[in-house]
Structures are given as C-alpha cells and as structure tokens.
Amino acid sequence: MRAVARTAAAAATALALLLTGCGGGGDGGADGRITIRFQSLAWQKESVDANKQLVKEWNASHPDVRVQYVQGSWDSVHDQLLTSFEGDEAPDVIHDASDDLADFAYGGYLADLRTLLPGRLTADIPQRSWRTSTFDGGVYGVPFLQEPRVLIANTKILKDSGVRIPTPEKPWSWTEFGQVTKKLTGKGRYGVAWPLKEPVSVTLNLGLSAGGELFHRGADGKVTLAMDDGDLVVPRTIHDQVNTDHSAARTALGMGGGDTLPGLFGGKYAMVPLGFSYRQQVVEQAPKGFEWTVLPAPAGSAGPAQGVSPQTLSVAEDSPHKKEAMEFIDFLLRPANMVRLAKGDWLLPTGKKALADPSLHTPDRGWATGVALAGALRSAPAQSVRGYPEWKDKVATPAYQEYYSGAIDAAELRKRLVEDGNRVLARYQR
C-alpha cells in the first residue's frame, strides 16, 4: 500500500461516496449508455489531476461507456470496500493495493480477471508483478504502480565523510551499511534514522535481500512461520545500530516516514530509509540549498531484492459490466498513461514499456536509481497469507518494536514471531 496515507482524506471520502452514491456497479441509463464507477485512491494533487484527466479523455472518446470518478481514501479503503461489497454497492473498478486483496479475493468479492485481461497487459507487466495479485490461481488485480525502499541522504554529509557512495550496480552490503552509519555518526548527528512506527512490512520486504522468507508454504498449501539466519539480518542490523553502535536515532523508532524529514534537513540524520514516493515531500519541504540524493537500499545474499505490494486495479465480481470495466483499465494503463500516473504519484510503473520511458531515466530527483531497482522488486513475503493482518497487528508489530528498542533479545523475537504466529495462522487454515 502507499507509504503515505492522508487521514484528512478519510472524511472527504465518506462525503464523496455519499454524494455520488458510490454504489453498485454502474448500470445502463435510459439512453442505453453504460456508466461504470471508478473508485480512485489518488490523494496527491498531481495524481488526482492525472486520474481525472484520463477519465475525461476516456469519456470524450467513448460516448457509450461513461466512467464516473469516485474519490476514495487509503485510510479507510478496506473497511469501506467491505461495507460496499456486503451491501452490493461496490464500484465497478477498484483501486487498492495488492496486500489488501487476499481476503476480498478469497471471499468472492473480486472478479477473476484471467478471461478479461487483454494480451497487451499480460505481456507488458512482468510475471513477478502478476504474482502479487494472484491468489489460488486466479488473478484479482492489475498491478500498475510500485514503490521500492531507498535511502534518502544528505549529500554534503556523505561527501565530507569520504564513505563509498553506493550505486544500484554496487550497493552497500548490510554489513557495510552498518559500518557506514557508524562513520556518519558524530556530535549531534546519527548516521541513520529508521522510522518504524509500522515496522513489519519494512522489515519483511527488505529482508528478502538477505534471503529471509519467514512465511513458508507447504505441499498441502498451508503456510507456517520459520525463522532462519536470513530472516534476522535486517532486524539485527537495525537493533545493533540503535542499541550497540548508537548510529541510529532511538527516537525515530516511533515515527512515521514524514516525521523524520525535519531531522534530515537539519543535519540530525545523515540518511533515512524511505519509500520512493517520499521524494516529493523532500522537494516540497526541504529548505533552500539542501542537497540530497537517492541511494539504493543495502543488499544481502539475494542481491538487491525487495518485497513490494503494488497498487492495483480490480473489477468487482458483482459488476454487470466487467468487459467495459476491463477496457477502461486497459486504457488507463496504456504505457504513456501509466507514465503519467507514475509521475503523479512519484512511483514506478510496473509495465515494461512505461519503465523504458526516457523521462524516468533521468538522475534528477532519483528517478534513474528507482528504475534501476525495478527488476529486483518481488512479491511481498506475506502477500497471499490469510491471517497476516492479525499476525502483523497482534504479534509482529509489538515484537519488532520491543526488539528494536532493546527490550527483548533475538531469541524472544523468534519465539513470538514463530510460535505465537503459527497459532494465529492455524486458525485461518483449518
């Protein structure tokens, strides 16, 4: 899901849904014209403008199939969709994120898109991206925007320290990263700030680079948790930076990503691991003269691999106009349009043709670094695991938070994640 959600949008969403009667899949009017509803979660002005403009262009060229734009919110989308599904009032085209689809897919609320997908889309989006929206053999969303994690760094501090500057071709290893953050730490300054208010997805997704999997699916299809050395590389690095080396700011552990930016701008932190889209906030909020750069996240035994949960477009199972809904999705995700959507959200497109667009290969504002990481993005480890939300909220979040703060050791972390976690998953797999 998007790294940054906006609480204020939730109230606007409720009002918008009320005013538009966001419901039930669109229908044909008295004049025979079909209306389909497209619920978008775009929230940044550039992104909202791009989405609305594309809807306008569709409507101008498709007089018999009108698309109605409905504004949704990342803050409330899961509960709002569940309510609309149960009330038979779901929009036809649904914008969401792949890690939110599993329960809707297994619950029969989303259409299996395999017979609807045009060959162009199937071929253009890599199989690794399709895996993020595939559940029990069916495809329940079209992944179209993705967000790697990167290091946003203070250029002057890096240059003055003399540390090796990593590149996508030669990133820091996790060991080297720990050494670098110690070197960058000085009076009144930490080498890194980890904003870990929500620590689970960050830890699991970056853990793929060290070979961490944590979730293991057996031949019977059931998932169990098992923690090996690879799963501990990222947690141990963060733990040691905070508690042993003191090269990571303890106060940042309870922060969201945007909360760390003033410290980055003020020289309190040399760098911050953030989602790719945070570049926009840096551009908008950084003081005049602040020099910054985008670096790849550290790599481990599996190279620069990262888990991601792309943004997706799905079709409601109850929509009476699935064919037209997919035609609109195909239009929305034409390569040039996908680039427009990506730029509006400061994210990367999934489509190979869109990723090849020259405007995304500029070093300006880190675009080229992000594009260079696209091939290493993989489905997030818990993407299709039923019971993951409960495990994350009740088991993993408090366990990781206590481990990173130094309140528990690695053995206790393993016990909680695995033993307590397997009891949670078992309830969903009886």
XYZ file of C-alpha atoms in Angstrom:
430
model
C 0.000 0.000 0.000
C 1.049 3.650 -0.307
C 3.709 4.567 2.183
C 1.917 7.818 2.973
C -1.815 7.867 3.701
C -3.663 11.014 4.486
C -6.111 10.964 7.386
C -7.817 14.119 6.220
C -8.840 12.353 3.048
C -10.990 9.903 5.000
C -13.652 12.471 5.814
C -13.643 13.719 2.241
C -14.039 10.153 1.049
C -17.092 9.496 3.160
C -18.706 12.686 1.875
C -17.777 11.912 -1.730
C -19.183 8.409 -1.516
C -22.386 9.734 -0.005
C -22.818 12.421 -2.625
C -22.035 10.166 -5.569
C -23.988 7.202 -4.241
C -20.890 5.138 -4.756
C -22.630 2.112 -5.360
C -23.293 -0.682 -7.014
C -21.707 -1.300 -10.112
C -22.697 1.103 -12.752
C -25.685 0.470 -14.938
C -27.148 1.408 -18.259
C -29.133 4.624 -18.417
C -32.415 5.304 -20.182
C -30.454 6.273 -23.297
C -28.690 2.907 -23.312
C -25.368 4.394 -22.234
C -23.402 2.333 -19.708
C -21.978 4.033 -16.623
C -19.184 2.391 -14.651
C -17.820 3.744 -11.393
C -14.077 4.045 -10.851
C -13.005 4.479 -7.239
C -9.540 6.041 -7.126
C -7.286 6.345 -4.080
C -5.123 9.065 -5.603
C -4.572 11.775 -2.998
C -1.731 13.999 -4.172
C -2.879 16.850 -6.397
C -0.707 15.734 -9.320
C -2.061 12.204 -9.050
C -5.711 13.235 -8.669
C -5.364 15.564 -11.647
C -3.808 12.794 -13.781
C -6.572 10.335 -12.904
C -9.367 12.803 -13.518
C -7.846 13.915 -16.806
C -7.622 10.314 -18.023
C -11.266 9.741 -17.086
C -12.158 12.874 -19.037
C -10.217 11.622 -22.069
C -11.932 8.236 -21.889
C -15.381 9.785 -21.687
C -14.651 12.044 -24.652
C -13.727 9.084 -26.833
C -16.247 6.516 -25.527
C -19.713 8.088 -25.664
C -21.486 4.781 -24.963
C -19.486 3.895 -21.832
C -19.223 6.694 -19.303
C -16.807 6.453 -16.374
C -17.761 8.184 -13.135
C -14.802 9.155 -10.936
C -15.271 8.444 -7.225
C -12.694 9.624 -4.677
C -11.600 7.043 -2.106
C -9.037 7.148 0.697
C -6.145 4.886 1.683
C -7.059 5.446 5.322
C -10.446 3.783 5.102
C -10.443 1.747 1.910
C -10.517 -1.771 3.409
C -13.497 -1.188 5.677
C -15.264 0.953 3.093
C -14.894 -1.723 0.409
C -16.017 -4.484 2.753
C -19.144 -2.499 3.554
C -19.830 -1.784 -0.105
C -19.322 -5.423 -1.093
C -21.672 -6.685 1.595
C -24.238 -4.051 0.635
C -23.990 -4.818 -3.109
C -22.813 -1.251 -3.715
C -19.216 -1.769 -4.795
C -17.707 0.392 -7.544
C -17.001 -1.411 -10.806
C -13.290 -0.518 -10.980
C -11.458 -0.638 -7.667
C -8.120 0.990 -6.887
C -6.345 -0.710 -3.976
C -3.024 -2.350 -3.103
C -2.126 -5.989 -3.621
C -1.604 -6.679 0.078
C -5.249 -5.736 0.710
C -6.742 -8.071 -1.909
C -6.410 -11.554 -0.392
C -9.489 -11.519 1.825
C -11.594 -9.916 -0.913
C -10.363 -12.430 -3.477
C -10.955 -15.475 -1.275
C -14.308 -14.009 -0.222
C -15.574 -13.918 -3.802
C -15.914 -10.146 -3.973
C -13.441 -9.572 -6.831
C -13.647 -10.887 -10.384
C -11.015 -13.327 -11.596
C -9.505 -11.315 -14.450
C -7.872 -14.143 -16.389
C -10.548 -14.291 -19.108
C -10.852 -10.491 -19.230
C -7.214 -9.405 -19.432
C -6.035 -8.217 -22.864
C -2.864 -9.849 -24.149
C -1.101 -6.495 -24.241
C -1.376 -6.016 -20.494
C -0.495 -9.608 -19.708
C 2.686 -9.362 -21.764
C 3.730 -5.869 -20.690
C 3.584 -6.392 -16.924
C 6.247 -8.866 -15.669
C 5.218 -12.140 -14.103
C 6.860 -11.154 -10.815
C 4.339 -8.314 -10.574
C 1.369 -10.509 -11.509
C 2.260 -12.803 -8.620
C 1.376 -10.020 -6.185
C -2.294 -10.161 -7.222
C -2.617 -13.895 -7.863
C -4.479 -15.914 -5.239
C -5.252 -19.617 -5.500
C -4.534 -19.495 -9.231
C -6.814 -16.561 -10.021
C -5.772 -13.004 -10.889
C -7.716 -10.410 -8.928
C -5.983 -7.145 -9.717
C -3.772 -5.480 -12.303
C -0.572 -4.272 -10.567
C 0.385 -0.920 -12.077
C 2.428 1.213 -9.633
C 5.190 0.013 -7.301
C 7.413 1.573 -4.655
C 10.911 0.403 -3.728
C 12.538 1.488 -0.492
C 15.568 3.700 -0.923
C 17.943 5.722 1.219
C 17.413 9.472 1.028
C 20.687 11.037 2.123
C 22.253 14.400 2.880
C 24.767 14.793 0.046
C 27.121 17.116 1.922
C 27.450 14.786 4.922
C 28.172 11.831 2.630
C 30.830 13.697 0.685
C 32.510 15.080 3.770
C 32.692 11.634 5.390
C 34.553 10.049 2.488
C 32.414 6.876 2.562
C 31.915 4.887 -0.625
C 28.776 6.052 -2.402
C 26.669 3.022 -3.360
C 25.054 2.552 -6.763
C 22.296 0.195 -7.934
C 25.033 -1.874 -9.569
C 27.148 -1.939 -6.394
C 25.018 -1.230 -3.325
C 26.237 -1.414 0.243
C 26.001 -4.822 1.884
C 24.135 -4.898 5.193
C 27.481 -5.244 6.966
C 28.967 -2.289 5.105
C 25.812 -0.282 5.757
C 26.311 -0.783 9.496
C 29.922 0.358 9.203
C 28.931 3.418 7.164
C 26.294 4.553 9.646
C 28.903 4.405 12.435
C 31.240 6.556 10.370
C 28.477 9.058 9.612
C 27.594 9.414 13.283
C 29.099 12.364 15.105
C 28.330 15.050 17.635
C 24.618 15.820 17.406
C 24.167 13.582 14.393
C 23.111 9.995 13.739
C 24.125 8.055 10.654
C 20.583 6.878 10.039
C 17.040 7.271 11.338
C 14.674 4.306 10.952
C 11.026 5.482 11.020
C 9.467 2.277 12.328
C 6.076 3.232 13.661
C 4.881 0.380 11.423
C 7.887 -1.955 11.406
C 6.558 -5.163 9.876
C 6.389 -4.535 6.139
C 9.679 -2.620 6.186
C 11.460 -5.486 7.924
C 9.954 -8.268 5.822
C 10.319 -6.526 2.475
C 13.959 -5.512 2.994
C 14.635 -8.946 4.473
C 14.207 -10.558 1.054
C 17.622 -9.146 0.133
C 19.210 -11.339 2.824
C 17.287 -14.433 1.798
C 14.668 -14.004 4.501
C 11.289 -15.561 3.822
C 9.682 -16.203 7.223
C 6.458 -17.498 5.609
C 6.750 -20.975 4.095
C 4.013 -22.683 2.091
C 3.960 -26.478 2.256
C 2.883 -29.020 -0.355
C -0.593 -29.006 1.200
C -0.853 -25.256 0.574
C -0.730 -24.359 4.260
C 1.603 -21.596 5.433
C 3.805 -21.809 8.514
C 6.346 -19.432 10.014
C 10.009 -20.392 10.371
C 12.859 -18.005 11.112
C 16.397 -18.698 9.916
C 19.568 -16.610 9.861
C 18.492 -14.731 6.727
C 15.358 -13.505 8.474
C 17.491 -11.948 11.222
C 19.942 -9.956 9.078
C 17.797 -6.835 8.755
C 16.330 -6.878 12.291
C 19.758 -7.449 13.822
C 21.282 -4.620 11.761
C 18.634 -2.171 12.955
C 18.799 -3.445 16.541
C 22.580 -3.041 16.683
C 22.514 0.405 15.107
C 20.086 1.576 17.796
C 21.338 -0.284 20.858
C 25.003 -1.155 20.301
C 26.560 1.300 17.856
C 24.165 4.152 18.658
C 24.375 5.129 14.998
C 20.580 5.109 14.606
C 18.265 7.507 16.423
C 16.190 5.725 19.066
C 13.553 8.476 18.961
C 12.862 7.757 15.287
C 11.595 4.233 16.022
C 8.129 5.556 16.832
C 7.978 7.918 13.871
C 6.282 7.753 10.511
C 8.416 8.461 7.446
C 7.491 12.110 7.073
C 8.299 12.765 10.728
C 11.999 12.183 10.067
C 12.354 14.746 7.290
C 12.941 17.820 9.502
C 15.820 15.944 11.162
C 17.239 15.029 7.764
C 17.012 18.632 6.577
C 18.567 19.907 9.796
C 21.557 17.551 9.683
C 20.439 15.467 12.666
C 20.298 12.358 10.463
C 22.667 11.655 7.587
C 20.127 9.453 5.806
C 16.679 7.931 6.180
C 15.297 4.713 4.596
C 12.001 5.722 2.979
C 9.586 4.733 0.263
C 10.422 6.111 -3.178
C 7.443 8.483 -3.188
C 8.815 10.486 -0.243
C 10.989 12.306 -2.762
C 8.036 14.559 -3.428
C 7.906 15.678 0.205
C 11.650 16.327 0.114
C 11.234 18.516 -2.968
C 8.339 20.418 -1.432
C 9.627 20.760 2.137
C 13.417 20.903 2.033
C 14.953 24.296 2.859
C 16.584 26.213 0.047
C 20.067 24.929 -0.669
C 19.568 21.494 0.880
C 21.419 18.934 -1.227
C 20.102 15.380 -1.235
C 20.488 12.170 -3.160
C 18.688 8.861 -3.589
C 20.712 5.720 -2.837
C 19.737 2.056 -3.226
C 18.833 0.118 -0.094
C 21.516 -2.296 1.166
C 21.780 -5.720 -0.456
C 22.408 -9.143 1.016
C 22.937 -12.703 -0.170
C 19.943 -12.387 -2.515
C 21.217 -9.139 -4.008
C 19.027 -6.018 -4.007
C 15.749 -7.984 -3.862
C 12.871 -6.219 -2.110
C 9.289 -7.107 -1.419
C 6.599 -4.756 -2.698
C 2.826 -4.552 -2.658
C 1.936 -2.704 -5.874
C -1.107 -0.551 -6.333
C -3.747 -2.469 -8.243
C -6.916 -2.058 -10.283
C -9.595 -4.710 -9.792
C -13.125 -5.354 -11.029
C -15.980 -6.117 -8.640
C -17.428 -9.599 -9.056
C -20.945 -8.149 -8.934
C -20.276 -5.566 -11.653
C -22.693 -6.077 -14.574
C -20.130 -4.513 -16.909
C -16.901 -6.421 -16.360
C -15.894 -6.258 -20.029
C -16.258 -2.482 -20.174
C -14.515 -2.099 -16.809
C -11.505 -4.006 -18.118
C -11.484 -1.953 -21.319
C -11.243 1.177 -19.167
C -8.407 -0.355 -17.105
C -6.595 -1.220 -20.339
C -6.968 2.403 -21.466
C -5.839 3.755 -18.110
C -2.709 1.581 -18.236
C -1.517 2.232 -21.751
C 2.238 2.877 -21.496
C 2.039 6.651 -21.868
C -0.867 6.828 -19.407
C 0.922 4.590 -16.920
C 3.865 7.005 -17.012
C 1.501 9.886 -16.254
C 0.064 8.018 -13.283
C 3.536 7.073 -12.020
C 4.797 10.626 -12.193
C 1.680 11.930 -10.476
C 2.312 9.569 -7.541
C 6.138 9.734 -7.661
C 6.206 5.942 -8.030
C 7.447 3.433 -10.594
C 5.190 1.869 -13.228
C 5.129 -1.914 -13.480
C 4.795 -2.025 -17.267
C 7.997 -2.681 -19.187
C 7.206 -0.108 -21.887
C 6.359 2.565 -19.334
C 9.546 1.845 -17.393
C 11.534 2.376 -20.576
C 10.198 5.921 -20.975
C 13.219 8.282 -21.190
C 11.647 10.747 -18.768
C 12.011 8.172 -15.969
C 15.714 7.587 -16.624
C 16.929 10.991 -15.540
C 19.194 11.240 -12.467
C 17.144 14.247 -11.407
C 15.342 13.553 -8.133
C 16.481 9.947 -8.117
C 14.243 8.645 -10.911
C 17.031 6.654 -12.566
C 18.001 4.990 -9.282
C 14.431 3.856 -8.750
C 14.089 2.489 -12.278
C 17.355 0.575 -11.859
C 15.838 -1.180 -8.821
C 12.607 -2.193 -10.561
C 13.925 -5.550 -11.738
C 14.736 -6.582 -8.161
C 11.217 -5.989 -6.813
C 9.340 -9.108 -5.738
C 6.019 -10.011 -4.210
C 5.973 -9.115 -0.514
C 6.555 -12.226 1.648
C 3.081 -12.331 3.214
C 1.164 -11.229 0.126
C -1.297 -14.127 -0.021
C -1.194 -15.337 3.590
C -4.596 -15.464 5.248
C -4.375 -14.262 8.812
C -1.444 -11.989 8.063
C -3.251 -8.794 9.223
C -3.932 -10.315 12.654
C -0.378 -11.669 12.932
C 1.017 -8.282 11.949
C -1.105 -6.277 14.368
C -1.197 -8.577 17.400
C 2.117 -10.439 17.190
C 4.718 -8.958 14.845
C 4.316 -5.219 15.418
C 4.790 -5.303 19.203
C 7.524 -7.960 18.921
C 9.595 -5.972 16.422
C 9.055 -2.744 18.344
C 10.310 -4.303 21.565
C 13.275 -5.913 19.831
C 14.345 -2.703 18.120
C 14.101 -0.776 21.375
C 16.259 -3.376 23.138
C 13.506 -4.644 25.434
C 13.768 -8.256 24.185
C 16.536 -10.281 22.542
C 16.619 -12.163 19.234
C 15.589 -15.458 20.831
C 12.446 -13.917 22.272
C 11.722 -12.196 18.957
C 11.945 -15.534 17.157
C 9.702 -17.216 19.738
C 6.999 -14.608 19.424
C 7.036 -14.324 15.653
C 7.092 -18.065 15.032
C 5.352 -19.796 17.928
C 2.687 -17.187 18.588
C 2.413 -16.509 14.860
C 1.788 -20.115 13.873
C -1.069 -20.294 16.371
C -2.660 -17.298 14.644
C -2.206 -18.690 11.113
C -3.520 -22.098 12.116
C -6.922 -20.633 12.923
C -7.239 -19.376 9.351
C -6.160 -22.650 7.754
C -8.328 -25.228 9.467
